[in-house]
Amino acid sequence: MHVNVRDNNVEQAMRALKKKLQREGVFREMKLRQHYEKPSVRKARERSEAIRRARKLARKKAQMNGGY
């Protein structure tokens, strides 16, 4: 990963780096890897996350179409 530091503005570069890491999902993965997660628990979590994403997308589509 590459971040440019312009005019010795380290704070701005740090914000840009943090934003890139957030977009890549590095912080989320670090949090998940702090403790071991059994494969069955991992599958259940991923399944529930997928359902949550699908419901959120369906809500957004319904709202954009004007219906509930």
XYZ file of N, CA and C in Angstrom:
204
model
N 0.846 -1.166 0.000
C 0.000 0.000 0.000
C 0.890 1.227 0.000
N 0.471 2.253 -0.713
C 1.313 3.422 -0.910
C 0.516 4.691 -0.607
N 1.082 5.564 0.231
C 0.458 6.848 0.547
C 1.513 7.932 0.387
N 1.164 8.975 -0.345
C 2.095 10.093 -0.542
C 1.965 11.091 0.597
N 3.134 11.603 1.048
C 3.153 12.655 2.062
C 3.508 13.944 1.344
N 2.572 14.878 1.334
C 2.785 16.152 0.646
C 3.075 17.245 1.652
N 4.067 18.049 1.370
C 4.433 19.211 2.199
C 4.651 18.835 3.664
N 5.240 17.669 3.913
C 5.514 17.173 5.264
C 4.258 17.133 6.134
N 3.098 16.944 5.521
C 1.840 16.876 6.250
C 1.549 15.409 6.583
N 2.101 14.973 7.703
C 1.996 13.571 8.105
C 0.575 13.235 8.544
N -0.108 14.185 9.182
C -1.468 13.922 9.664
C -2.403 13.591 8.497
N -2.271 14.352 7.417
C -3.115 14.108 6.247
C -2.795 12.745 5.631
N -1.512 12.402 5.590
C -1.108 11.101 5.050
C -1.627 9.968 5.927
N -1.607 10.158 7.242
C -2.118 9.129 8.156
C -3.624 8.926 7.952
N -4.355 10.030 7.753
C -5.788 9.910 7.507
C -6.051 9.146 6.217
N -5.256 9.450 5.191
C -5.425 8.758 3.908
C -5.120 7.266 4.060
N -4.063 6.940 4.809
C -3.703 5.540 5.038
C -4.808 4.823 5.803
N -5.320 5.474 6.832
C -6.379 4.869 7.635
C -7.620 4.612 6.784
N -7.946 5.557 5.899
C -9.098 5.399 5.021
C -8.902 4.221 4.071
N -7.670 4.082 3.525
C -7.376 2.969 2.623
C -7.476 1.638 3.355
N -6.923 1.570 4.572
C -6.979 0.346 5.356
C -8.422 -0.015 5.690
N -9.225 1.000 6.008
C -10.630 0.765 6.322
C -11.352 0.191 5.110
N -11.086 0.769 3.931
C -11.730 0.314 2.703
C -11.336 -1.117 2.368
N -10.087 -1.479 2.649
C -9.601 -2.829 2.354
C -10.107 -3.855 3.369
N -10.603 -3.397 4.519
C -11.123 -4.309 5.528
C -10.048 -4.859 6.453
N -8.928 -4.165 6.567
C -7.822 -4.651 7.392
C -8.191 -4.600 8.874
N -8.834 -3.514 9.313
C -9.187 -3.378 10.726
C -10.190 -4.454 11.133
N -11.146 -4.721 10.272
C -12.153 -5.740 10.568
C -11.508 -7.114 10.670
N -10.577 -7.401 9.761
C -9.905 -8.693 9.788
C -9.026 -8.833 11.029
N -8.353 -7.748 11.426
C -7.531 -7.786 12.638
C -8.399 -8.099 13.845
N -9.568 -7.467 13.917
C -10.476 -7.697 15.033
C -10.937 -9.153 15.061
N -11.249 -9.709 13.880
C -11.714 -11.092 13.822
C -10.608 -12.076 14.173
N -9.369 -11.734 13.889
C -8.266 -12.657 14.126
C -7.660 -12.550 15.521
N -8.222 -11.706 16.372
C -7.688 -11.589 17.725
C -7.857 -12.898 18.500
N -8.935 -13.606 18.205
C -9.204 -14.876 18.875
C -9.535 -15.918 17.824
N -9.240 -17.156 18.158
C -9.545 -18.244 17.229
C -11.048 -18.409 17.119
N -11.485 -18.651 15.897
C -12.904 -18.857 15.641
C -13.079 -20.227 14.996
N -13.879 -21.056 15.630
C -14.108 -22.390 15.089
C -14.732 -22.284 13.704
N -14.400 -23.224 12.811
C -14.956 -23.171 11.463
C -16.486 -23.150 11.427
N -17.128 -23.887 12.329
C -18.598 -23.892 12.339
C -19.136 -22.523 12.750
N -18.482 -21.891 13.704
C -18.902 -20.555 14.149
C -18.654 -19.542 13.032
N -17.545 -19.707 12.330
C -17.219 -18.806 11.232
C -18.251 -18.899 10.111
N -18.630 -20.128 9.771
C -19.637 -20.320 8.720
C -20.964 -19.701 9.127
N -21.358 -19.891 10.377
C -22.624 -19.331 10.852
C -22.577 -17.809 10.814
N -21.457 -17.226 11.215
C -21.316 -15.766 11.213
C -21.369 -15.229 9.790
N -20.639 -15.877 8.882
C -20.632 -15.428 7.491
C -22.010 -15.559 6.858
N -22.727 -16.619 7.200
C -24.074 -16.810 6.670
C -25.007 -15.706 7.160
N -24.920 -15.386 8.460
C -25.787 -14.336 9.000
C -25.414 -12.967 8.420
N -24.120 -12.731 8.175
C -23.702 -11.470 7.563
C -24.244 -11.359 6.136
N -24.230 -12.466 5.406
C -24.744 -12.459 4.039
C -26.239 -12.169 4.036
N -26.970 -12.758 4.979
C -28.411 -12.513 5.080
C -28.657 -11.044 5.398
N -27.866 -10.493 6.317
C -28.014 -9.091 6.703
C -27.759 -8.172 5.510
N -26.704 -8.489 4.729
C -26.407 -7.677 3.545
C -27.534 -7.748 2.526
N -28.078 -8.952 2.319
C -29.159 -9.133 1.345
C -30.401 -8.363 1.774
N -30.732 -8.402 3.061
C -31.899 -7.665 3.558
C -31.702 -6.160 3.406
N -30.494 -5.697 3.693
C -30.202 -4.271 3.563
C -30.344 -3.836 2.110
N -29.826 -4.637 1.188
C -29.929 -4.328 -0.234
C -31.386 -4.332 -0.687
N -32.168 -5.296 -0.198
C -33.586 -5.356 -0.550
C -34.327 -4.128 -0.022
N -33.988 -3.695 1.194
C -34.606 -2.485 1.754
C -34.287 -1.269 0.905
N -33.013 -1.150 0.495
C -32.603 -0.013 -0.333
C -33.340 -0.014 -1.666
N -33.432 -1.192 -2.293
C -34.130 -1.296 -3.583
C -35.602 -0.938 -3.427
N -36.241 -1.433 -2.369
C -37.654 -1.148 -2.133
C -37.860 0.341 -1.909
N -36.950 0.967 -1.176
C -37.071 2.394 -0.907
C -36.889 3.213 -2.178
N -35.967 2.783 -3.039
C -35.743 3.508 -4.279
C -36.926 3.357 -5.232
N -37.624 2.227 -5.180
C -38.792 1.999 -6.032
C -40.043 2.650 -5.472
N -39.945 3.195 -4.257
C -41.079 3.898 -3.684
C -42.024 3.023 -2.892
N -41.750 1.754 -2.784
C -42.613 0.861 -2.026
C -41.916 0.321 -0.800
N -42.693 -0.321 0.047
C -42.106 -0.904 1.249
C -42.208 -2.385 1.253
